PDB file of C-alpha atoms in Angstrom:
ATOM      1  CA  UNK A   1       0.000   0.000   0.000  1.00 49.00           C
ATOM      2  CA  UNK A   2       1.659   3.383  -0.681  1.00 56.00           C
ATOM      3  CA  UNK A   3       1.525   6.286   1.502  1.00 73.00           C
ATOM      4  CA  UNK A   4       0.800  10.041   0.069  1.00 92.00           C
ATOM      5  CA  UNK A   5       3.197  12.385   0.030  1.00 95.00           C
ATOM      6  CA  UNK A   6       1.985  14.398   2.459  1.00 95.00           C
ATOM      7  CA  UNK A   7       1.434  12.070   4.933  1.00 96.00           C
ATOM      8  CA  UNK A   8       4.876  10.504   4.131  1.00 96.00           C
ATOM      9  CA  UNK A   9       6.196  13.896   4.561  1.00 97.00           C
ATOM     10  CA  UNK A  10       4.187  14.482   8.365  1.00 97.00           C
ATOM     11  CA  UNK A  11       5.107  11.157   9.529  1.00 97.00           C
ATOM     12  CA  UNK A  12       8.696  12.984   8.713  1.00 97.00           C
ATOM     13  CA  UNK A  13       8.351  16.008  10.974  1.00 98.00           C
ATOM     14  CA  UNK A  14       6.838  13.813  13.761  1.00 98.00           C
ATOM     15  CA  UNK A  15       9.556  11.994  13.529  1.00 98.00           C
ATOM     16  CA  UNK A  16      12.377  14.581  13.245  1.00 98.00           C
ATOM     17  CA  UNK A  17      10.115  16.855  16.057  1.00 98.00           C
ATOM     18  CA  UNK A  18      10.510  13.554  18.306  1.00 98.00           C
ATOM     19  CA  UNK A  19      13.930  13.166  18.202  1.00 97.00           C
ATOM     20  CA  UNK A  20      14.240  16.814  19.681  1.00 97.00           C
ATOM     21  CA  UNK A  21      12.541  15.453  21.994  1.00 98.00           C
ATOM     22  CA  UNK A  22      10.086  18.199  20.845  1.00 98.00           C
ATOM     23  CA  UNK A  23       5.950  18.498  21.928  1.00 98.00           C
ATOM     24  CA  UNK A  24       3.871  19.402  19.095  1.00 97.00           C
ATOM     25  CA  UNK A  25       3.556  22.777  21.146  1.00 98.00           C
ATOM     26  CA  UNK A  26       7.208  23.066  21.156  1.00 98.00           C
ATOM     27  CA  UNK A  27       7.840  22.928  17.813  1.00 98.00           C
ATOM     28  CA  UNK A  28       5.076  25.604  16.927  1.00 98.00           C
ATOM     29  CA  UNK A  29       6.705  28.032  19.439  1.00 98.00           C
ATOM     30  CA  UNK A  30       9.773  27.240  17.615  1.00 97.00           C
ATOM     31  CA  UNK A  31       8.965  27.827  14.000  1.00 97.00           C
ATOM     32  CA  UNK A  32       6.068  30.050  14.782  1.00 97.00           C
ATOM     33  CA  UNK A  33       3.141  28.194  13.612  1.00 97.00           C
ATOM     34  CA  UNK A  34      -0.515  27.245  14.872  1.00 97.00           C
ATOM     35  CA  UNK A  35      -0.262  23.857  16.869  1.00 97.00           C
ATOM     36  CA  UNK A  36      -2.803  23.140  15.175  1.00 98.00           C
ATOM     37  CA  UNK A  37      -2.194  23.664  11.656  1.00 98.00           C
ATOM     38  CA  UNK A  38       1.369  21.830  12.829  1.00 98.00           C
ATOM     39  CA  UNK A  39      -0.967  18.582  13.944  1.00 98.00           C
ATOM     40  CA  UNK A  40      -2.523  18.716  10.549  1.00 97.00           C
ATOM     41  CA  UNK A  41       0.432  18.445   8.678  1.00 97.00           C
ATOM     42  CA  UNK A  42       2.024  15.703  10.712  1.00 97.00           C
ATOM     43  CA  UNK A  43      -1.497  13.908   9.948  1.00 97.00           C
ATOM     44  CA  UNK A  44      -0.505  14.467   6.594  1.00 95.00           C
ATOM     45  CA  UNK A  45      -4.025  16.663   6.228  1.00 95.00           C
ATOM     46  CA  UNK A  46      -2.320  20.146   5.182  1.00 95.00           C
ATOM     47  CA  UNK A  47      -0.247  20.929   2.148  1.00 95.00           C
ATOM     48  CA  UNK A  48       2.252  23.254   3.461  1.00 96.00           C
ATOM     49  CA  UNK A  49       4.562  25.871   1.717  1.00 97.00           C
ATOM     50  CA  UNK A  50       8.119  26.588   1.427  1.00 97.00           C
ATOM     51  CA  UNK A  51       8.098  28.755   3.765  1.00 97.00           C
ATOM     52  CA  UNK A  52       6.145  26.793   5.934  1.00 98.00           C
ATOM     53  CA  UNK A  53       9.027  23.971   5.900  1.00 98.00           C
ATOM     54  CA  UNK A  54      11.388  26.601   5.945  1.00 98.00           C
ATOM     55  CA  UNK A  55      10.013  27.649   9.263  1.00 98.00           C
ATOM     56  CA  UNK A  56      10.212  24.074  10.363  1.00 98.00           C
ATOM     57  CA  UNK A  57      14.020  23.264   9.193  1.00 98.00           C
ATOM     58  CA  UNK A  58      15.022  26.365  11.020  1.00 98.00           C
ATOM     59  CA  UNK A  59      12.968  24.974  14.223  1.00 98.00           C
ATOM     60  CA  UNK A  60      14.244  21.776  13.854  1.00 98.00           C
ATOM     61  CA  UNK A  61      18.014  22.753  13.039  1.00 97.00           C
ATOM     62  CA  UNK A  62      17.958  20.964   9.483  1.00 97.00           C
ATOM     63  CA  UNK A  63      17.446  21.863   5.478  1.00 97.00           C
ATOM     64  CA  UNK A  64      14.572  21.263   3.386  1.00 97.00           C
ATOM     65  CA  UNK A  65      16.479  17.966   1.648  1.00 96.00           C
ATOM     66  CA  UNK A  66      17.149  16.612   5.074  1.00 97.00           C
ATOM     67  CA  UNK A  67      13.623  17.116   5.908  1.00 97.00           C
ATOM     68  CA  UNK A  68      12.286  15.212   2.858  1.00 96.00           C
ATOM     69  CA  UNK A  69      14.709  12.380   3.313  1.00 95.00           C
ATOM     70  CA  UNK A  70      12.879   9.336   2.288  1.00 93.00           C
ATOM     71  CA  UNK A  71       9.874  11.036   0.748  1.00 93.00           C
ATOM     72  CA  UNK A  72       8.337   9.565  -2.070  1.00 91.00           C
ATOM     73  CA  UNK A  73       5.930   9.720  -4.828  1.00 83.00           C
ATOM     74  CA  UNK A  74       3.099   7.215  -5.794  1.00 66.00           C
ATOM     75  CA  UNK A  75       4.299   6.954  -9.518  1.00 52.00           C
ATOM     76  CA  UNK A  76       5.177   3.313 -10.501  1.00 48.00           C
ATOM     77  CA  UNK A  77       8.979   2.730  -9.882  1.00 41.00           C
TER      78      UNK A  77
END
């Protein structure tokens, strides 16, 4: 079964946000987002923007390509 991208890509920032041993509150302090709009994307519910992940690499002390390690898309391989 293959996963979206976007939910490939919030199962991402959960992970990365865990292993700063972040909350979900912490991280939208951090990179100055809504909590909630933060829990949407790690349920893979938003599409964010650039600078939306740009806000979340600088919160989470990593680049956009480190962030999307791993990511990918439904075409056929």
């Amino acid at each position: 079964m293959e996963i979206n991208v976007l939910k490939q890509l919030g199962m991402r920032i959960r992970f990365l946000r865990k292993q700063k041993n972040y909350s979900i509150e912490d991280l939208a302090l951090e990179s100055n987002i809504n909590k909630n709009y933060l829990s949407d994307l790690e349920r893979g519910t938003r599409n964010p923007t650039i600078k939306i992940l740009s806000r979340i690499c600088v919160a989470l002390e990593c680049d956009l390509s480190y962030l999307c390690q791993g990511i990918t898309t439904n075409s056929k391989q």
